mmCIF file of C-alpha atoms in Angstrom:
data_model
loop_
_atom_site.group_PDB
_atom_site.id
_atom_site.type_symbol
_atom_site.label_atom_id
_atom_site.label_comp_id
_atom_site.label_asym_id
_atom_site.label_seq_id
_atom_site.Cartn_x
_atom_site.Cartn_y
_atom_site.Cartn_z
ATOM 1 C CA MET A 350 3.054 20.996 -39.278
ATOM 2 C CA THR A 351 -0.540 22.043 -37.259
ATOM 3 C CA ARG A 352 -0.486 23.199 -33.722
ATOM 4 C CA SER A 353 -1.862 20.309 -32.462
ATOM 5 C CA GLU A 354 0.687 18.172 -33.936
ATOM 6 C CA GLU A 355 3.382 20.337 -32.422
ATOM 7 C CA PHE A 356 2.034 20.052 -29.370
ATOM 8 C CA GLU A 357 2.317 16.462 -29.280
ATOM 9 C CA GLN A 358 5.532 16.289 -30.350
ATOM 10 C CA LEU A 359 6.451 17.991 -26.931
ATOM 11 C CA ARG A 360 3.435 17.156 -24.425
ATOM 12 C CA SER A 361 5.793 14.317 -23.070
ATOM 13 C CA LEU A 362 8.148 17.374 -21.698
ATOM 14 C CA LEU A 363 5.462 19.332 -20.610
ATOM 15 C CA PHE A 364 4.257 16.629 -18.212
ATOM 16 C CA ALA A 365 7.729 16.386 -17.289
ATOM 17 C CA ILE A 366 8.398 19.396 -16.133
ATOM 18 C CA ALA A 367 5.136 19.975 -14.575
ATOM 19 C CA TYR A 368 5.325 16.713 -12.566
ATOM 20 C CA ARG A 369 8.380 17.548 -11.106
ATOM 21 C CA ILE A 370 7.050 20.943 -10.189
ATOM 22 C CA LEU A 371 3.936 19.451 -8.637
ATOM 23 C CA GLY A 372 4.752 15.537 -7.477
ATOM 24 C CA SER A 373 1.366 14.747 -8.754
ATOM 25 C CA VAL A 374 0.489 12.992 -11.918
ATOM 26 C CA ALA A 375 -3.221 14.295 -11.917
ATOM 27 C CA GLU A 376 -1.962 18.022 -11.529
ATOM 28 C CA ALA A 377 0.948 17.412 -14.104
ATOM 29 C CA GLU A 378 -1.686 16.288 -16.654
ATOM 30 C CA ASP A 379 -4.395 18.528 -15.805
ATOM 31 C CA ALA A 380 -1.363 21.662 -16.048
ATOM 32 C CA VAL A 381 -0.862 19.969 -19.646
ATOM 33 C CA GLN A 382 -4.048 20.325 -20.668
ATOM 34 C CA GLU A 383 -4.247 24.034 -19.511
ATOM 35 C CA THR A 384 -1.514 25.063 -21.652
ATOM 36 C CA TRP A 385 -3.049 23.251 -24.438
ATOM 37 C CA LEU A 386 -6.493 25.111 -24.294
ATOM 38 C CA ARG A 387 -3.856 28.433 -23.676
ATOM 39 C CA TYR A 388 -1.912 27.502 -26.577
ATOM 40 C CA SER A 389 -4.924 26.615 -28.841
ATOM 41 C CA SER A 390 -6.253 30.096 -28.270
ATOM 42 C CA THR A 391 -3.247 32.062 -28.641
ATOM 43 C CA PRO A 392 -3.528 34.453 -31.670
ATOM 44 C CA THR A 393 -0.485 34.738 -32.528
ATOM 45 C CA GLU A 394 2.238 32.154 -33.241
ATOM 46 C CA PRO A 395 5.060 31.807 -30.756
ATOM 47 C CA ARG A 396 8.750 32.510 -32.063
ATOM 48 C CA SER A 397 9.563 29.319 -29.941
ATOM 49 C CA THR A 398 6.800 26.572 -29.885
ATOM 50 C CA LYS A 399 8.594 24.696 -27.245
ATOM 51 C CA ALA A 400 10.090 28.065 -24.932
ATOM 52 C CA PHE A 401 6.704 29.277 -25.066
ATOM 53 C CA LEU A 402 4.380 25.838 -23.990
ATOM 54 C CA SER A 403 7.313 25.588 -21.591
ATOM 55 C CA ALA A 404 6.687 28.880 -20.079
ATOM 56 C CA VAL A 405 3.125 28.255 -20.027
ATOM 57 C CA VAL A 406 3.287 24.851 -18.173
ATOM 58 C CA THR A 407 5.843 26.517 -15.626
ATOM 59 C CA ARG A 408 3.412 29.191 -14.838
ATOM 60 C CA ILE A 409 0.619 26.831 -14.527
ATOM 61 C CA SER A 410 2.198 24.528 -12.451
ATOM 62 C CA ILE A 411 3.584 27.496 -10.211
ATOM 63 C CA ASP A 412 0.152 28.149 -9.576
ATOM 64 C CA VAL A 413 -1.297 24.805 -8.912
ATOM 65 C CA LEU A 414 1.382 24.401 -6.614
ATOM 66 C CA ARG A 415 0.947 27.339 -4.394
ATOM 67 C CA SER A 416 -2.777 26.155 -3.449
ATOM 68 C CA ALA A 417 -1.771 22.548 -3.272
ATOM 69 C CA ARG A 418 0.829 23.619 -0.490
ATOM 70 C CA VAL A 419 -2.056 24.917 1.564
ATOM 71 C CA ARG A 420 -3.587 21.534 1.381
ATOM 72 C CA ARG A 421 -0.609 19.363 2.236
ATOM 73 C CA GLU A 422 -0.289 21.628 5.042
ATOM 74 C CA THR A 423 -3.241 19.490 6.387
ATOM 75 C CA TYR A 424 -2.933 16.590 5.094
ATOM 76 C CA VAL A 425 -3.071 13.391 7.419
ATOM 77 C CA GLY A 426 0.393 11.703 8.283
ATOM 78 C CA GLN A 427 3.307 11.491 5.841
ATOM 79 C CA TRP A 428 2.861 13.088 2.690
ATOM 80 C CA PHE A 429 4.532 11.479 -0.618
ATOM 81 C CA PRO A 430 4.423 12.208 -4.359
ATOM 82 C CA GLU A 431 2.213 10.212 -6.552
ATOM 83 C CA PRO A 432 3.933 7.073 -7.532
ATOM 84 C CA LEU A 433 5.126 7.692 -11.676
ATOM 85 C CA LEU A 434 5.480 4.247 -13.278
ATOM 86 C CA THR A 435 7.417 6.205 -16.442
ATOM 87 C CA ASP A 436 8.718 8.990 -17.677
ATOM 88 C CA PRO A 437 7.654 9.887 -21.007
ATOM 89 C CA TYR A 438 10.412 12.275 -21.594
ATOM 90 C CA GLU A 439 13.496 10.822 -23.101
ATOM 91 C CA ASP A 440 16.421 12.514 -23.284
ATOM 92 C CA PRO A 441 19.755 10.224 -23.818
ATOM 93 C CA ALA A 442 22.547 13.046 -22.831
ATOM 94 C CA ARG A 443 20.216 13.897 -19.618
ATOM 95 C CA SER A 444 19.062 10.433 -18.939
ATOM 96 C CA ALA A 445 20.905 10.003 -15.225
ATOM 97 C CA GLU A 446 19.394 13.366 -13.963
ATOM 98 C CA LEU A 447 16.172 12.816 -15.533
ATOM 99 C CA ALA A 448 15.737 9.579 -13.076
ATOM 100 C CA ASP A 449 17.663 10.855 -10.191
ATOM 101 C CA SER A 450 15.280 13.863 -10.210
ATOM 102 C CA VAL A 451 12.024 12.095 -10.452
ATOM 103 C CA SER A 452 13.046 9.695 -7.567
ATOM 104 C CA MET A 453 10.803 10.070 -4.462
ATOM 105 C CA ALA A 454 13.873 11.200 -2.352
ATOM 106 C CA ALA A 455 14.539 14.345 -4.684
ATOM 107 C CA LEU A 456 10.830 15.003 -4.963
ATOM 108 C CA LEU A 457 10.525 15.316 -1.572
ATOM 109 C CA LEU A 458 13.608 17.287 -1.070
ATOM 110 C CA LEU A 459 11.860 19.553 -3.613
ATOM 111 C CA GLU A 460 8.967 20.545 -1.115
ATOM 112 C CA ARG A 461 11.292 22.221 0.823
ATOM 113 C CA LEU A 462 11.795 24.914 -1.860
ATOM 114 C CA SER A 463 9.252 27.643 -2.567
ATOM 115 C CA PRO A 464 7.593 27.533 -5.896
ATOM 116 C CA LEU A 465 9.365 29.745 -7.442
ATOM 117 C CA GLU A 466 12.625 28.355 -6.531
ATOM 118 C CA ARG A 467 11.310 24.660 -7.128
ATOM 119 C CA ALA A 468 10.824 25.390 -10.931
ATOM 120 C CA VAL A 469 13.747 27.441 -11.551
ATOM 121 C CA PHE A 470 15.759 24.555 -10.216
ATOM 122 C CA VAL A 471 13.801 22.526 -12.106
ATOM 123 C CA LEU A 472 14.445 23.892 -15.748
ATOM 124 C CA ARG A 473 17.771 25.137 -14.826
ATOM 125 C CA GLU A 474 19.329 21.627 -13.371
ATOM 126 C CA VAL A 475 16.980 18.992 -14.789
ATOM 127 C CA PHE A 476 16.395 20.443 -17.834
ATOM 128 C CA GLY A 477 19.286 22.481 -18.935
ATOM 129 C CA LEU A 478 17.374 25.664 -20.123
ATOM 130 C CA GLY A 479 19.075 28.928 -19.899
ATOM 131 C CA PHE A 480 18.543 31.968 -17.644
ATOM 132 C CA PRO A 481 16.880 34.035 -20.017
ATOM 133 C CA GLU A 482 14.100 31.261 -21.301
ATOM 134 C CA ILE A 483 13.759 30.839 -17.443
ATOM 135 C CA ALA A 484 13.192 34.417 -16.767
ATOM 136 C CA ALA A 485 10.477 34.214 -19.350
ATOM 137 C CA ALA A 486 9.209 31.234 -17.698
ATOM 138 C CA VAL A 487 8.276 32.505 -14.158
ATOM 139 C CA GLY A 488 8.251 36.331 -14.626
ATOM 140 C CA ARG A 489 11.288 37.269 -13.083
ATOM 141 C CA SER A 490 14.763 39.151 -14.205
ATOM 142 C CA GLU A 491 17.436 37.009 -15.199
ATOM 143 C CA ALA A 492 19.487 38.148 -12.264
ATOM 144 C CA ALA A 493 16.493 37.119 -9.584
ATOM 145 C CA CYS A 494 16.386 33.937 -11.373
ATOM 146 C CA ARG A 495 20.253 33.567 -11.038
ATOM 147 C CA GLN A 496 19.480 34.223 -7.241
ATOM 148 C CA LEU A 497 16.586 31.586 -6.908
ATOM 149 C CA ALA A 498 18.931 28.924 -8.717
ATOM 150 C CA VAL A 499 21.535 29.377 -6.005
ATOM 151 C CA ARG A 500 19.553 29.226 -2.764
ATOM 152 C CA ALA A 501 17.606 26.213 -4.446
ATOM 153 C CA ARG A 502 21.048 24.733 -5.475
ATOM 154 C CA ARG A 503 22.354 25.272 -1.594
ATOM 155 C CA HIS A 504 18.890 23.663 -0.060
ATOM 156 C CA MET A 505 19.024 20.804 -2.602
ATOM 157 C CA ASP A 506 22.675 19.905 -2.138
ATOM 158 C CA ASP A 507 22.418 20.142 1.716
ATOM 159 C CA GLY A 508 20.637 16.545 1.331
ATOM 160 C CA ARG A 509 20.648 15.627 -2.375
ATOM 161 C CA PRO A 510 19.671 11.537 -2.201
ATOM 162 C CA ARG A 511 22.234 9.101 -3.354
ATOM 163 C CA PHE A 512 21.807 6.166 -5.164
ATOM 164 C CA GLU A 513 23.549 2.963 -6.081
ATOM 165 C CA ALA A 514 25.247 4.210 -9.682
ATOM 166 C CA ASP A 515 25.076 0.566 -11.163
ATOM 167 C CA ARG A 516 21.643 0.186 -12.485
ATOM 168 C CA ARG A 517 21.751 -3.554 -12.779
ATOM 169 C CA ALA A 518 23.514 -4.110 -9.490
ATOM 170 C CA ARG A 519 20.425 -1.871 -7.945
ATOM 171 C CA GLU A 520 17.755 -4.340 -9.978
ATOM 172 C CA GLU A 521 19.305 -7.110 -8.666
ATOM 173 C CA LEU A 522 19.123 -6.543 -5.202
ATOM 174 C CA ALA A 523 15.538 -5.379 -5.791
ATOM 175 C CA SER A 524 14.698 -9.049 -7.131
ATOM 176 C CA ARG A 525 16.459 -10.661 -3.972
ATOM 177 C CA PHE A 526 14.496 -8.272 -1.808
ATOM 178 C CA PHE A 527 10.840 -8.722 -3.135
ATOM 179 C CA GLU A 528 11.705 -12.830 -3.286
ATOM 180 C CA ALA A 529 12.685 -12.478 0.246
ATOM 181 C CA ILE A 530 9.515 -10.688 1.317
ATOM 182 C CA ARG A 531 7.370 -13.286 -0.712
ATOM 183 C CA ASP A 532 9.067 -16.147 1.441
ATOM 184 C CA GLY A 533 9.214 -14.005 4.324
ATOM 185 C CA ASP A 534 12.950 -14.875 5.163
ATOM 186 C CA VAL A 535 13.885 -12.761 7.919
ATOM 187 C CA SER A 536 17.579 -13.510 7.656
ATOM 188 C CA ALA A 537 17.583 -13.052 3.715
ATOM 189 C CA LEU A 538 15.824 -9.723 4.556
ATOM 190 C CA ARG A 539 18.569 -8.482 7.057
ATOM 191 C CA GLU A 540 21.404 -8.977 4.529
ATOM 192 C CA LEU A 541 19.635 -6.661 2.151
ATOM 193 C CA LEU A 542 18.652 -3.878 4.262
ATOM 194 C CA ALA A 543 20.809 -1.012 5.742
ATOM 195 C CA ALA A 544 21.292 -1.269 9.348
ATOM 196 C CA ASP A 545 19.323 2.297 9.839
ATOM 197 C CA VAL A 546 16.897 1.443 6.915
ATOM 198 C CA GLN A 547 13.261 2.938 7.421
ATOM 199 C CA MET A 548 9.977 2.150 6.277
ATOM 200 C CA VAL A 549 7.340 4.796 5.826
ATOM 201 C CA GLY A 550 4.148 4.910 4.380
ATOM 202 C CA ASP A 551 1.714 7.787 2.835
ATOM 203 C CA ALA A 552 -1.958 6.718 3.559
ATOM 204 C CA GLY A 553 -3.638 10.008 3.683
ATOM 205 C CA GLY A 554 -6.160 8.879 6.281
ATOM 206 C CA LYS A 555 -7.801 6.921 3.737
ATOM 207 C CA ALA A 556 -6.103 3.583 3.921
ATOM 208 C CA PRO A 557 -4.227 1.245 6.713
ATOM 209 C CA ALA A 558 -0.938 2.452 7.345
ATOM 210 C CA LEU A 559 1.732 2.527 9.826
ATOM 211 C CA ALA A 560 1.437 4.325 12.935
ATOM 212 C CA ARG A 561 4.733 5.877 12.438
ATOM 213 C CA ALA A 562 7.905 4.951 10.476
ATOM 214 C CA VAL A 563 9.634 1.442 11.159
ATOM 215 C CA SER A 564 13.260 2.030 12.027
ATOM 216 C CA GLY A 565 15.951 -0.617 11.729
ATOM 217 C CA ALA A 566 16.965 -3.594 9.734
ATOM 218 C CA ASP A 567 15.960 -6.330 12.399
ATOM 219 C CA ASN A 568 12.225 -4.375 13.017
ATOM 220 C CA VAL A 569 11.810 -3.786 9.190
ATOM 221 C CA ALA A 570 13.025 -7.394 8.294
ATOM 222 C CA ARG A 571 10.058 -9.122 10.940
ATOM 223 C CA LEU A 572 7.267 -6.548 9.694
ATOM 224 C CA LEU A 573 8.277 -7.339 6.195
ATOM 225 C CA ALA A 574 8.378 -11.154 6.720
ATOM 226 C CA SER A 575 5.085 -11.323 8.888
ATOM 227 C CA PHE A 576 3.125 -9.560 6.445
ATOM 228 C CA PHE A 577 3.664 -10.214 2.624
ATOM 229 C CA PRO A 578 3.633 -13.725 3.253
ATOM 230 C CA ALA A 579 0.014 -13.760 4.355
ATOM 231 C CA LEU A 580 -0.848 -11.426 1.450
ATOM 232 C CA GLY A 581 -0.011 -14.819 -0.825
ATOM 233 C CA ARG A 582 -2.368 -16.802 1.132
ATOM 234 C CA ILE A 583 -4.820 -14.681 0.101
ATOM 235 C CA SER A 584 -3.845 -14.507 -3.345
ATOM 236 C CA ALA A 585 -2.650 -11.030 -3.145
ATOM 237 C CA TYR A 586 0.733 -10.206 -4.914
ATOM 238 C CA VAL A 587 3.537 -8.294 -5.442
ATOM 239 C CA GLU A 588 4.657 -6.829 -9.079
ATOM 240 C CA PRO A 589 8.064 -5.896 -9.152
ATOM 241 C CA HIS A 590 8.063 -2.497 -10.985
ATOM 242 C CA GLU A 591 10.170 0.477 -11.418
ATOM 243 C CA LEU A 592 8.774 3.739 -9.665
ATOM 244 C CA ASN A 593 9.852 7.029 -10.069
ATOM 245 C CA GLY A 594 13.115 5.979 -11.599
ATOM 246 C CA GLN A 595 14.130 3.574 -9.138
ATOM 247 C CA PRO A 596 13.533 -0.039 -7.828
ATOM 248 C CA GLY A 597 9.958 -0.764 -6.850
ATOM 249 C CA ALA A 598 6.713 -2.652 -7.039
ATOM 250 C CA ILE A 599 3.027 -2.620 -7.359
ATOM 251 C CA LEU A 600 0.965 -4.974 -4.727
ATOM 252 C CA ARG A 601 -2.115 -6.156 -6.039
ATOM 253 C CA ASP A 602 -5.004 -7.947 -4.545
ATOM 254 C CA ARG A 603 -6.533 -10.997 -6.041
ATOM 255 C CA ASP A 604 -8.604 -9.587 -8.685
ATOM 256 C CA ASP A 605 -5.679 -7.481 -9.877
ATOM 257 C CA ARG A 606 -6.448 -4.248 -8.461
ATOM 258 C CA VAL A 607 -3.965 -1.965 -7.243
ATOM 259 C CA VAL A 608 -3.372 -2.021 -3.374
ATOM 260 C CA ALA A 609 -0.197 0.073 -2.890
ATOM 261 C CA THR A 610 3.096 0.765 -4.329
ATOM 262 C CA LEU A 611 6.464 0.320 -3.082
ATOM 263 C CA THR A 612 9.982 2.181 -3.950
ATOM 264 C CA LEU A 613 13.292 1.568 -2.883
ATOM 265 C CA ASP A 614 16.371 3.697 -2.133
ATOM 266 C CA VAL A 615 19.423 1.373 -2.407
ATOM 267 C CA LEU A 616 22.847 2.834 -1.775
ATOM 268 C CA GLY A 617 25.954 0.838 -1.184
ATOM 269 C CA GLY A 618 24.392 -2.742 -2.016
ATOM 270 C CA ARG A 619 21.557 -1.976 0.683
ATOM 271 C CA VAL A 620 18.247 -0.977 0.638
ATOM 272 C CA GLN A 621 17.996 2.700 3.000
ATOM 273 C CA THR A 622 14.653 3.661 2.435
ATOM 274 C CA ILE A 623 10.870 1.656 1.771
ATOM 275 C CA ARG A 624 8.374 3.830 0.981
ATOM 276 C CA SER A 625 4.583 2.564 0.465
ATOM 277 C CA VAL A 626 1.973 4.762 -0.833
ATOM 278 C CA ILE A 627 -1.576 3.246 -0.045
ATOM 279 C CA ASN A 628 -4.145 6.613 -0.381
ATOM 280 C CA PRO A 629 -6.261 5.552 -2.756
ATOM 281 C CA ASP A 630 -6.331 8.824 -4.001
ATOM 282 C CA LYS A 631 -2.936 8.646 -5.493
ATOM 283 C CA LEU A 632 -3.157 5.121 -7.138
ATOM 284 C CA GLY A 633 -6.083 5.603 -9.846
ATOM 285 C CA HIS A 634 -3.635 6.357 -12.621
ATOM 286 C CA VAL A 635 -2.038 3.059 -11.814
ATOM 287 C CA GLY A 636 -4.948 0.951 -12.418
ATOM 288 C CA PRO A 637 -8.242 -0.102 -10.908
ATOM 289 C CA VAL A 638 -7.875 0.516 -7.013
ATOM 290 C CA ALA A 639 -8.464 -2.243 -4.280
ATOM 291 C CA ASP A 640 -10.562 -1.749 -1.082
ATOM 292 C CA ALA A 641 -7.091 -1.355 1.024
ATOM 293 C CA TRP A 642 -9.444 -1.612 4.503
ATOM 294 C CA ALA A 643 -11.064 -4.994 3.198
ATOM 295 C CA LEU A 644 -7.913 -6.636 2.213
ATOM 296 C CA HIS A 645 -6.313 -5.302 5.661
ATOM 297 C CA ARG A 646 -8.867 -7.342 7.479
ATOM 298 C CA GLU A 647 -8.033 -10.623 5.342
ATOM 299 C CA VAL A 648 -4.584 -10.344 6.102
ATOM 300 C CA ARG A 649 -5.159 -10.103 9.612
ATOM 301 C CA GLN A 650 -7.256 -13.507 9.116
ATOM 302 C CA ALA A 651 -4.686 -14.908 7.287
ATOM 303 C CA ARG A 652 -2.075 -13.961 10.028
ATOM 304 C CA ARG A 653 -3.858 -15.678 12.541
ATOM 305 C CA ARG A 654 -3.924 -19.298 10.686
#
């Protein structure tokens, strides 16, 4: 097997590691590409290609995250990870851990960790690597990695997100939710929303967005019921789609261009949190991106009719 073939077999794993460390599809793809360049130029054959590549992509991702965190400190408004349509890495034995670890809620919680803590947590808790492999990947001793893992786990346990365990129930609730917002049915929405539900968006100062998070079932239901039916009047539409391992949707304009994504946290038969990503810089990998400002003006006109 050639190096290229070996690398392609492991590409999905490398992307999965990088995305969980970085929270960015574009940066994760760049990290994977840089990993290939380093691997292809390495004169010696590694004892374990998987261990070698996992270590390289981890080190690259840590370096990228350190500079990215500086940029995120000056980010305009709420920062969310780039939405992920599908996780290319599959492991039936760890499917639940993989899905939960890529959720918006989990990735936001990972933001509280230092780059090293985040990398160690991802490698240990998500992908089940041993401490000798982790130590080689992050350039620290096994003892130091164990301490990093303990600290990271403590931080994560303090706010670890919980989701509806029954996947079918979660999907059925999401289907009813998106039907209700299309119909502008305030009563139906109130029944589907948790009493303390929150709706918050990430526009990065580059698209129209909520001035602040909207809280409470009544407030969120009325906002959704007034906005989304107006989208239908200008031929924009909501396309249900799993995002980051959770129920969600892609909002598209009449020309099928991407306006925003929505993800739902579901627990106890209710929608707990609604997160929208409308920053165009974070949507290019989903598809051609619409002019959100122009669509916003059309929606405002449609709502006056």
